[in-house]
PDB file of C-alpha atoms in Angstrom:
ATOM      1  CA  MET A   1      -5.468  -2.513  18.433  1.00  0.00           C
ATOM      2  CA  PHE A   2      -7.294  -5.686  19.427  1.00  0.00           C
ATOM      3  CA  LEU A   3      -8.574  -6.216  15.887  1.00  0.00           C
ATOM      4  CA  LYS A   4      -5.081  -5.792  14.428  1.00  0.00           C
ATOM      5  CA  SER A   5      -3.588  -8.398  16.743  1.00  0.00           C
ATOM      6  CA  THR A   6      -6.515 -10.736  16.124  1.00  0.00           C
ATOM      7  CA  VAL A   7      -6.123 -10.521  12.343  1.00  0.00           C
ATOM      8  CA  PHE A   8      -2.337 -10.946  12.670  1.00  0.00           C
ATOM      9  CA  THR A   9      -2.847 -14.052  14.815  1.00  0.00           C
ATOM     10  CA  GLY A  10      -5.492 -15.335  12.405  1.00  0.00           C
ATOM     11  CA  PHE A  11      -3.061 -15.102   9.494  1.00  0.00           C
ATOM     12  CA  VAL A  12      -0.305 -16.859  11.452  1.00  0.00           C
ATOM     13  CA  VAL A  13      -2.522 -19.703  12.678  1.00  0.00           C
ATOM     14  CA  ALA A  14      -4.181 -20.197   9.278  1.00  0.00           C
ATOM     15  CA  VAL A  15      -0.872 -20.432   7.412  1.00  0.00           C
ATOM     16  CA  ILE A  16       0.589 -22.796  10.028  1.00  0.00           C
ATOM     17  CA  SER A  17      -2.475 -25.030   9.787  1.00  0.00           C
ATOM     18  CA  LEU A  18      -2.173 -25.067   5.991  1.00  0.00           C
ATOM     19  CA  ALA A  19       1.490 -26.066   6.295  1.00  0.00           C
ATOM     20  CA  TRP A  20       0.702 -28.817   8.794  1.00  0.00           C
ATOM     21  CA  GLY A  21      -2.159 -30.179   6.696  1.00  0.00           C
ATOM     22  CA  ILE A  22      -0.269 -30.185   3.408  1.00  0.00           C
ATOM     23  CA  SER A  23       2.915 -31.664   4.875  1.00  0.00           C
ATOM     24  CA  GLY A  24       0.919 -34.426   6.549  1.00  0.00           C
ATOM     25  CA  LEU A  25      -0.833 -35.323   3.336  1.00  0.00           C
ATOM     26  CA  MET A  26       2.536 -35.546   1.604  1.00  0.00           C
ATOM     27  CA  ASN A  27       3.411 -38.453   3.929  1.00  0.00           C
ATOM     28  CA  THR A  28       0.857 -40.804   2.391  1.00  0.00           C
ATOM     29  CA  PRO A  29       2.554 -43.475   0.297  1.00  0.00           C
ATOM     30  CA  PRO A  30       1.526 -44.044  -3.318  1.00  0.00           C
ATOM     31  CA  CYS A  31      -1.346 -46.468  -3.767  1.00  0.00           C
ATOM     32  CA  PRO A  32      -0.597 -49.736  -5.596  1.00  0.00           C
ATOM     33  CA  TYR A  33      -4.275 -50.625  -5.958  1.00  0.00           C
ATOM     34  CA  ALA A  34      -6.527 -49.492  -8.788  1.00  0.00           C
ATOM     35  CA  ARG A  35      -9.651 -49.094  -6.633  1.00  0.00           C
ATOM     36  CA  GLY A  36      -8.181 -47.033  -3.842  1.00  0.00           C
ATOM     37  CA  CYS A  37      -6.162 -47.415  -0.706  1.00  0.00           C
ATOM     38  CA  PRO A  38      -6.923 -47.087   2.952  1.00  0.00           C
ATOM     39  CA  ALA A  39      -6.212 -43.596   4.227  1.00  0.00           C
ATOM     40  CA  ALA A  40      -3.525 -42.805   6.731  1.00  0.00           C
ATOM     41  CA  PRO A  41      -4.737 -42.791  10.351  1.00  0.00           C
ATOM     42  CA  ASP A  42      -4.602 -38.992  10.685  1.00  0.00           C
ATOM     43  CA  ALA A  43      -5.579 -38.092   7.111  1.00  0.00           C
ATOM     44  CA  GLY A  44      -9.076 -36.981   8.131  1.00  0.00           C
ATOM     45  CA  THR A  45      -7.734 -34.669  10.813  1.00  0.00           C
ATOM     46  CA  ARG A  46      -5.190 -33.178   8.459  1.00  0.00           C
ATOM     47  CA  MET A  47      -7.802 -32.596   5.752  1.00  0.00           C
ATOM     48  CA  MET A  48     -10.119 -30.929   8.270  1.00  0.00           C
ATOM     49  CA  VAL A  49      -7.322 -28.633   9.512  1.00  0.00           C
ATOM     50  CA  LEU A  50      -6.340 -27.888   5.907  1.00  0.00           C
ATOM     51  CA  PHE A  51      -9.857 -26.756   5.009  1.00  0.00           C
ATOM     52  CA  ILE A  52     -10.358 -24.794   8.229  1.00  0.00           C
ATOM     53  CA  GLY A  53      -7.029 -23.015   7.681  1.00  0.00           C
ATOM     54  CA  GLY A  54      -8.020 -22.125   4.133  1.00  0.00           C
ATOM     55  CA  PHE A  55     -11.409 -20.814   5.175  1.00  0.00           C
ATOM     56  CA  ALA A  56      -9.897 -18.886   8.100  1.00  0.00           C
ATOM     57  CA  LEU A  57      -7.852 -16.781   5.682  1.00  0.00           C
ATOM     58  CA  ALA A  58     -10.943 -15.247   4.048  1.00  0.00           C
ATOM     59  CA  PRO A  59     -12.192 -13.182   7.027  1.00  0.00           C
ATOM     60  CA  CYS A  60      -8.655 -11.970   7.701  1.00  0.00           C
ATOM     61  CA  PHE A  61      -8.241 -10.768   4.113  1.00  0.00           C
ATOM     62  CA  ILE A  62     -11.681  -9.134   4.170  1.00  0.00           C
ATOM     63  CA  LEU A  63     -10.907  -7.260   7.399  1.00  0.00           C
ATOM     64  CA  VAL A  64      -7.552  -6.052   6.069  1.00  0.00           C
ATOM     65  CA  VAL A  65      -8.985  -4.824   2.770  1.00  0.00           C
ATOM     66  CA  ARG A  66     -12.123  -3.240   4.254  1.00  0.00           C
ATOM     67  CA  ARG A  67     -10.206  -1.378   6.937  1.00  0.00           C
ATOM     68  CA  LEU A  68      -7.389  -0.405   4.516  1.00  0.00           C
ATOM     69  CA  ASP A  69      -4.929  -1.433   7.191  1.00  0.00           C
ATOM     70  CA  TRP A  70      -1.803  -3.306   6.126  1.00  0.00           C
ATOM     71  CA  PRO A  71       0.224  -3.990   9.346  1.00  0.00           C
ATOM     72  CA  PRO A  72      -1.730  -7.191  10.173  1.00  0.00           C
ATOM     73  CA  LEU A  73      -0.554  -8.542   6.808  1.00  0.00           C
ATOM     74  CA  THR A  74       2.831  -9.209   8.405  1.00  0.00           C
ATOM     75  CA  GLY A  75       1.157 -12.278   9.895  1.00  0.00           C
ATOM     76  CA  LEU A  76       1.319 -13.950   6.475  1.00  0.00           C
ATOM     77  CA  PRO A  77       5.131 -14.078   6.178  1.00  0.00           C
ATOM     78  CA  THR A  78       5.410 -14.805   9.906  1.00  0.00           C
ATOM     79  CA  GLY A  79       3.101 -17.770   9.512  1.00  0.00           C
ATOM     80  CA  GLY A  80       5.014 -18.761   6.386  1.00  0.00           C
ATOM     81  CA  VAL A  81       8.312 -18.927   8.262  1.00  0.00           C
ATOM     82  CA  ILE A  82       6.788 -20.937  11.103  1.00  0.00           C
ATOM     83  CA  GLY A  83       5.012 -23.086   8.511  1.00  0.00           C
ATOM     84  CA  VAL A  84       8.371 -23.846   6.893  1.00  0.00           C
ATOM     85  CA  ALA A  85       9.590 -25.179  10.236  1.00  0.00           C
ATOM     86  CA  VAL A  86       6.431 -27.285  10.576  1.00  0.00           C
ATOM     87  CA  ALA A  87       6.755 -28.652   7.040  1.00  0.00           C
ATOM     88  CA  LEU A  88      10.448 -29.449   7.342  1.00  0.00           C
ATOM     89  CA  GLU A  89       9.827 -31.107  10.695  1.00  0.00           C
ATOM     90  CA  SER A  90       7.587 -33.596   8.886  1.00  0.00           C
ATOM     91  CA  GLY A  91      10.275 -34.567   6.388  1.00  0.00           C
ATOM     92  CA  GLN A  92      13.421 -33.497   4.598  1.00  0.00           C
ATOM     93  CA  THR A  93      12.832 -34.842   1.095  1.00  0.00           C
ATOM     94  CA  LEU A  94      12.708 -32.688  -2.022  1.00  0.00           C
ATOM     95  CA  GLY A  95       8.922 -32.332  -1.860  1.00  0.00           C
ATOM     96  CA  TYR A  96       9.057 -30.772   1.607  1.00  0.00           C
ATOM     97  CA  TRP A  97      11.752 -28.331   0.519  1.00  0.00           C
ATOM     98  CA  ILE A  98       9.640 -27.340  -2.481  1.00  0.00           C
ATOM     99  CA  LEU A  99       6.645 -26.858  -0.163  1.00  0.00           C
ATOM    100  CA  ALA A 100       8.773 -24.683   2.131  1.00  0.00           C
ATOM    101  CA  ALA A 101      10.051 -22.525  -0.727  1.00  0.00           C
ATOM    102  CA  VAL A 102       6.602 -22.092  -2.266  1.00  0.00           C
ATOM    103  CA  MET A 103       5.133 -21.211   1.129  1.00  0.00           C
ATOM    104  CA  VAL A 104       7.673 -18.470   1.858  1.00  0.00           C
ATOM    105  CA  VAL A 105       7.487 -16.967  -1.641  1.00  0.00           C
ATOM    106  CA  THR A 106       3.677 -17.097  -1.768  1.00  0.00           C
ATOM    107  CA  THR A 107       3.018 -15.633   1.675  1.00  0.00           C
ATOM    108  CA  SER A 108       5.581 -12.859   1.200  1.00  0.00           C
ATOM    109  CA  GLY A 109       4.340 -12.095  -2.314  1.00  0.00           C
ATOM    110  CA  ILE A 110       0.698 -11.868  -1.246  1.00  0.00           C
ATOM    111  CA  ALA A 111       1.612  -9.593   1.663  1.00  0.00           C
ATOM    112  CA  VAL A 112       3.643  -7.224  -0.529  1.00  0.00           C
ATOM    113  CA  TRP A 113       1.006  -7.222  -3.279  1.00  0.00           C
ATOM    114  CA  LEU A 114      -1.858  -6.482  -0.869  1.00  0.00           C
ATOM    115  CA  ARG A 115       0.152  -3.806   0.930  1.00  0.00           C
ATOM    116  CA  THR A 116       0.817  -2.068  -2.381  1.00  0.00           C
ATOM    117  CA  ALA A 117      -2.843  -2.348  -3.381  1.00  0.00           C
ATOM    118  CA  ILE A 118      -4.077  -1.043  -0.027  1.00  0.00           C
ATOM    119  CA  ARG A 119      -1.667   1.899  -0.080  1.00  0.00           C
ATOM    120  CA  SER A 120      -2.741   2.840  -3.596  1.00  0.00           C
ATOM    121  CA  ILE A 121      -6.405   2.716  -2.578  1.00  0.00           C
ATOM    122  CA  SER A 122      -6.006   4.587   0.704  1.00  0.00           C
ATOM    123  CA  VAL A 123      -3.808   7.393  -0.671  1.00  0.00           C
ATOM    124  CA  SER A 124      -6.083   9.732  -2.531  1.00  0.00           C
ATOM    125  CA  PRO A 125      -4.549  12.136  -5.026  1.00  0.00           C
ATOM    126  CA  GLU A 126      -4.468  15.823  -4.235  1.00  0.00           C
ATOM    127  CA  PRO A 127      -7.104  17.885  -6.026  1.00  0.00           C
ATOM    128  CA  VAL A 128      -5.715  20.071  -8.788  1.00  0.00           C
ATOM    129  CA  ASP A 129      -6.535  23.782  -8.447  1.00  0.00           C
TER     130      ASP A 129
END
């Protein structure tokens, strides 16, 4: 039970951190200079959280697939919904709405796809007599 709740929480936190990192990087204005622009004050923090969130998803996926246990996958859509709130809190322009829609569709699609794959692996066919 502890492992299930840990993986669920890992999915939620990783997806929220991805949403926060991506939405923060969308705030940077376009650069008028050819040789580069100074970064936003919190760009380094957002990039670090973005990479940590991405790398945190790998152990969660590995644990779900190795244990053939799909209920912790519900952390993906849960994190996606909370991530939508985080992204839309950063801004309300078209780009943020696109990010929100892609996040919900992607997290839900991955969860359904992995659940179907895990169920097909874990259900062994009956031997024919």
